[in-house]
């Protein structure tokens, strides 16, 4: 089949592109590289079935030839990134979704929306089933992402109901693994980078807030299975193995052998207190559940040497310290801002 994949240079998009190519499909990857990394696509550029288009999907795309799928994975997804690009985040989830749904309609293609657990906001129901409507601050700092995805879901189902576009919607919970950008501010990459640098691991609040972490191979498997069933409504994809943020910090310290201390900072506004998917629908519908425990996933990433950029960042840090010692005036101030947990 011939697939258009937006957000192809992102962490998850590049893994999905790789999986589709390995199955013999043709992939047209689209990304404006505002948050995606070209290096994520380097192994794919040599593949005869991969074509890359650098473009902003918030504007209409002209794509020649037939398409079987339009997979919309383009959007800043970590708080530091979408807070830095608020208008762009809203537009890619609103106008971008509309233009891509129009493209799917024009091509007679199926449409897949990568939504998010953020549609549940700071949930009052735990764990979160797809039937839960959420608890979202519609004008808070995180609303640009939360409401953008809620709108995208509504628009996707409107095209399905009124124009007959076959659609799938995945509500994706926290994901980690190789190629995760160590500078994107998500909690896993934050902790790993801080531990490798020997910096204090920054925990917001008292660390009792929970998250679930799904290894990327498991998530891609869930996405592929969801593509194969005729079900237009949202489906949670995530790992129900729940960790407190403090427990994750301690696990990262253990696995990296770091002596870094753990420091606590005030909890950001609207930061969810609990996050854990109810995946019973995914289990019934597509026979899916994650297979890789968090400890194994973190070990697997490190042992493979593929925690993209993490070791490079640590080396850069050491070089920067050496350069600072020789070049920087001793009274130069250093300011570091650590973003909140995704």
mmCIF file of C-alpha atoms in Angstrom, residues 182-335:
data_model
loop_
_atom_site.group_PDB
_atom_site.id
_atom_site.type_symbol
_atom_site.label_atom_id
_atom_site.label_comp_id
_atom_site.label_asym_id
_atom_site.label_seq_id
_atom_site.Cartn_x
_atom_site.Cartn_y
_atom_site.Cartn_z
ATOM 1 C CA UNK A 182 16.957 14.098 24.635
ATOM 2 C CA UNK A 183 16.208 17.810 24.506
ATOM 3 C CA UNK A 184 12.434 17.654 24.112
ATOM 4 C CA UNK A 185 11.692 17.910 27.828
ATOM 5 C CA UNK A 186 9.802 14.654 28.391
ATOM 6 C CA UNK A 187 10.286 13.013 31.721
ATOM 7 C CA UNK A 188 12.165 9.895 30.534
ATOM 8 C CA UNK A 189 14.674 11.797 28.413
ATOM 9 C CA UNK A 190 14.993 14.522 31.076
ATOM 10 C CA UNK A 191 15.953 12.004 33.737
ATOM 11 C CA UNK A 192 18.322 10.005 31.522
ATOM 12 C CA UNK A 193 20.166 13.091 30.290
ATOM 13 C CA UNK A 194 20.412 14.591 33.776
ATOM 14 C CA UNK A 195 21.676 11.287 35.184
ATOM 15 C CA UNK A 196 24.324 10.888 32.478
ATOM 16 C CA UNK A 197 25.464 14.481 32.951
ATOM 17 C CA UNK A 198 25.700 14.012 36.681
ATOM 18 C CA UNK A 199 23.104 16.740 37.188
ATOM 19 C CA UNK A 200 20.343 16.648 39.776
ATOM 20 C CA UNK A 201 17.195 14.882 38.567
ATOM 21 C CA UNK A 202 14.378 17.421 38.677
ATOM 22 C CA UNK A 203 11.061 16.154 40.032
ATOM 23 C CA UNK A 204 8.056 18.460 40.016
ATOM 24 C CA UNK A 205 5.762 18.430 43.017
ATOM 25 C CA UNK A 206 6.454 15.639 45.485
ATOM 26 C CA UNK A 207 6.868 13.039 42.721
ATOM 27 C CA UNK A 208 3.672 11.200 43.608
ATOM 28 C CA UNK A 209 2.022 12.031 40.281
ATOM 29 C CA UNK A 210 1.874 8.977 38.036
ATOM 30 C CA UNK A 211 2.537 8.258 34.392
ATOM 31 C CA UNK A 212 2.522 5.145 32.219
ATOM 32 C CA UNK A 213 5.358 4.503 29.782
ATOM 33 C CA UNK A 214 4.976 2.387 26.656
ATOM 34 C CA UNK A 215 8.007 1.147 24.740
ATOM 35 C CA UNK A 216 7.897 2.366 21.160
ATOM 36 C CA UNK A 217 7.904 -1.088 19.508
ATOM 37 C CA UNK A 218 4.807 -2.026 21.496
ATOM 38 C CA UNK A 219 3.074 1.184 20.495
ATOM 39 C CA UNK A 220 3.853 0.760 16.797
ATOM 40 C CA UNK A 221 2.436 -2.765 16.964
ATOM 41 C CA UNK A 222 -0.771 -1.359 18.447
ATOM 42 C CA UNK A 223 -1.001 1.262 15.716
ATOM 43 C CA UNK A 224 -0.572 -1.328 12.972
ATOM 44 C CA UNK A 225 -3.225 -3.564 14.492
ATOM 45 C CA UNK A 226 -5.645 -0.653 14.806
ATOM 46 C CA UNK A 227 -5.154 0.145 11.124
ATOM 47 C CA UNK A 228 -6.448 -3.330 10.278
ATOM 48 C CA UNK A 229 -9.845 -3.092 11.998
ATOM 49 C CA UNK A 230 -12.928 -1.121 11.031
ATOM 50 C CA UNK A 231 -13.463 0.970 14.162
ATOM 51 C CA UNK A 232 -13.720 4.774 13.881
ATOM 52 C CA UNK A 233 -13.783 5.735 17.561
ATOM 53 C CA UNK A 234 -10.879 6.499 19.919
ATOM 54 C CA UNK A 235 -8.782 3.627 21.269
ATOM 55 C CA UNK A 236 -6.303 3.992 24.128
ATOM 56 C CA UNK A 237 -2.778 2.782 23.366
ATOM 57 C CA UNK A 238 -0.441 2.818 26.327
ATOM 58 C CA UNK A 239 1.108 0.788 29.089
ATOM 59 C CA UNK A 240 -1.097 0.242 32.165
ATOM 60 C CA UNK A 241 2.061 -0.357 34.225
ATOM 61 C CA UNK A 242 1.895 2.793 36.364
ATOM 62 C CA UNK A 243 4.940 4.563 37.841
ATOM 63 C CA UNK A 244 5.185 7.553 40.116
ATOM 64 C CA UNK A 245 7.542 10.159 38.720
ATOM 65 C CA UNK A 246 9.741 9.746 41.792
ATOM 66 C CA UNK A 247 9.947 5.966 41.278
ATOM 67 C CA UNK A 248 10.944 6.530 37.650
ATOM 68 C CA UNK A 249 13.698 8.925 38.714
ATOM 69 C CA UNK A 250 15.031 6.329 41.145
ATOM 70 C CA UNK A 251 14.908 3.623 38.462
ATOM 71 C CA UNK A 252 16.842 5.803 35.996
ATOM 72 C CA UNK A 253 19.463 6.476 38.660
ATOM 73 C CA UNK A 254 19.788 2.746 39.276
ATOM 74 C CA UNK A 255 20.065 1.783 35.606
ATOM 75 C CA UNK A 256 22.561 4.533 34.749
ATOM 76 C CA UNK A 257 24.617 4.048 37.915
ATOM 77 C CA UNK A 258 24.273 7.760 38.541
ATOM 78 C CA UNK A 259 25.029 9.402 41.880
ATOM 79 C CA UNK A 260 22.879 12.410 40.983
ATOM 80 C CA UNK A 261 20.630 13.746 43.694
ATOM 81 C CA UNK A 262 16.894 14.235 43.210
ATOM 82 C CA UNK A 263 15.597 17.780 43.674
ATOM 83 C CA UNK A 264 12.004 18.937 43.868
ATOM 84 C CA UNK A 265 10.427 21.930 42.145
ATOM 85 C CA UNK A 266 6.865 23.340 42.252
ATOM 86 C CA UNK A 267 4.285 21.476 40.183
ATOM 87 C CA UNK A 268 3.379 23.372 36.970
ATOM 88 C CA UNK A 269 -0.154 24.566 36.319
ATOM 89 C CA UNK A 270 -2.583 21.860 35.136
ATOM 90 C CA UNK A 271 0.039 19.121 35.380
ATOM 91 C CA UNK A 272 -1.953 15.849 35.560
ATOM 92 C CA UNK A 273 -1.809 14.084 38.923
ATOM 93 C CA UNK A 274 -2.510 10.620 37.515
ATOM 94 C CA UNK A 275 -2.235 9.085 34.064
ATOM 95 C CA UNK A 276 -2.891 5.448 33.287
ATOM 96 C CA UNK A 277 -4.763 3.939 30.337
ATOM 97 C CA UNK A 278 -7.605 1.484 30.537
ATOM 98 C CA UNK A 279 -6.654 -0.698 27.558
ATOM 99 C CA UNK A 280 -9.482 -3.208 27.815
ATOM 100 C CA UNK A 281 -10.939 -1.944 24.517
ATOM 101 C CA UNK A 282 -7.611 -2.425 22.706
ATOM 102 C CA UNK A 283 -7.327 -5.916 24.178
ATOM 103 C CA UNK A 284 -10.803 -6.881 22.940
ATOM 104 C CA UNK A 285 -10.688 -5.081 19.602
ATOM 105 C CA UNK A 286 -7.175 -5.772 18.353
ATOM 106 C CA UNK A 287 -5.787 -8.313 20.840
ATOM 107 C CA UNK A 288 -3.085 -5.878 21.929
ATOM 108 C CA UNK A 289 -1.236 -5.190 25.128
ATOM 109 C CA UNK A 290 2.311 -3.953 25.771
ATOM 110 C CA UNK A 291 4.914 -6.671 26.239
ATOM 111 C CA UNK A 292 7.981 -4.680 27.310
ATOM 112 C CA UNK A 293 8.156 -3.634 30.985
ATOM 113 C CA UNK A 294 9.600 -0.189 31.704
ATOM 114 C CA UNK A 295 12.807 -1.531 33.262
ATOM 115 C CA UNK A 296 13.449 -3.773 30.256
ATOM 116 C CA UNK A 297 12.628 -1.003 27.797
ATOM 117 C CA UNK A 298 15.048 1.408 29.414
ATOM 118 C CA UNK A 299 17.735 -1.272 29.522
ATOM 119 C CA UNK A 300 17.060 -2.246 25.910
ATOM 120 C CA UNK A 301 17.426 1.334 24.704
ATOM 121 C CA UNK A 302 20.687 1.816 26.548
ATOM 122 C CA UNK A 303 22.206 -1.554 25.617
ATOM 123 C CA UNK A 304 21.431 -0.982 21.952
ATOM 124 C CA UNK A 305 23.289 2.303 22.121
ATOM 125 C CA UNK A 306 20.291 3.883 20.418
ATOM 126 C CA UNK A 307 19.043 6.377 22.976
ATOM 127 C CA UNK A 308 19.455 8.864 20.185
ATOM 128 C CA UNK A 309 21.435 11.873 21.191
ATOM 129 C CA UNK A 310 21.553 11.001 24.895
ATOM 130 C CA UNK A 311 25.169 9.867 24.984
ATOM 131 C CA UNK A 312 26.003 12.596 22.481
ATOM 132 C CA UNK A 313 24.445 15.187 24.768
ATOM 133 C CA UNK A 314 26.458 13.875 27.713
ATOM 134 C CA UNK A 315 29.678 14.146 25.682
ATOM 135 C CA UNK A 316 28.690 17.638 24.502
ATOM 136 C CA UNK A 317 28.138 18.591 28.113
ATOM 137 C CA UNK A 318 31.605 17.442 29.152
ATOM 138 C CA UNK A 319 33.173 19.330 26.244
ATOM 139 C CA UNK A 320 31.206 22.428 27.144
ATOM 140 C CA UNK A 321 32.418 22.230 30.741
ATOM 141 C CA UNK A 322 36.002 21.926 29.546
ATOM 142 C CA UNK A 323 35.562 24.863 27.177
ATOM 143 C CA UNK A 324 33.948 26.914 29.929
ATOM 144 C CA UNK A 325 36.909 26.291 32.214
ATOM 145 C CA UNK A 326 39.336 27.622 29.612
ATOM 146 C CA UNK A 327 37.294 30.302 27.842
ATOM 147 C CA UNK A 328 34.442 31.600 29.959
ATOM 148 C CA UNK A 329 34.962 34.410 32.464
ATOM 149 C CA UNK A 330 34.643 33.039 35.969
ATOM 150 C CA UNK A 331 31.863 35.488 36.863
ATOM 151 C CA UNK A 332 29.617 34.569 33.893
ATOM 152 C CA UNK A 333 26.174 33.517 35.094
ATOM 153 C CA UNK A 334 24.688 30.195 34.030
ATOM 154 C CA UNK A 335 20.925 29.835 33.757
#
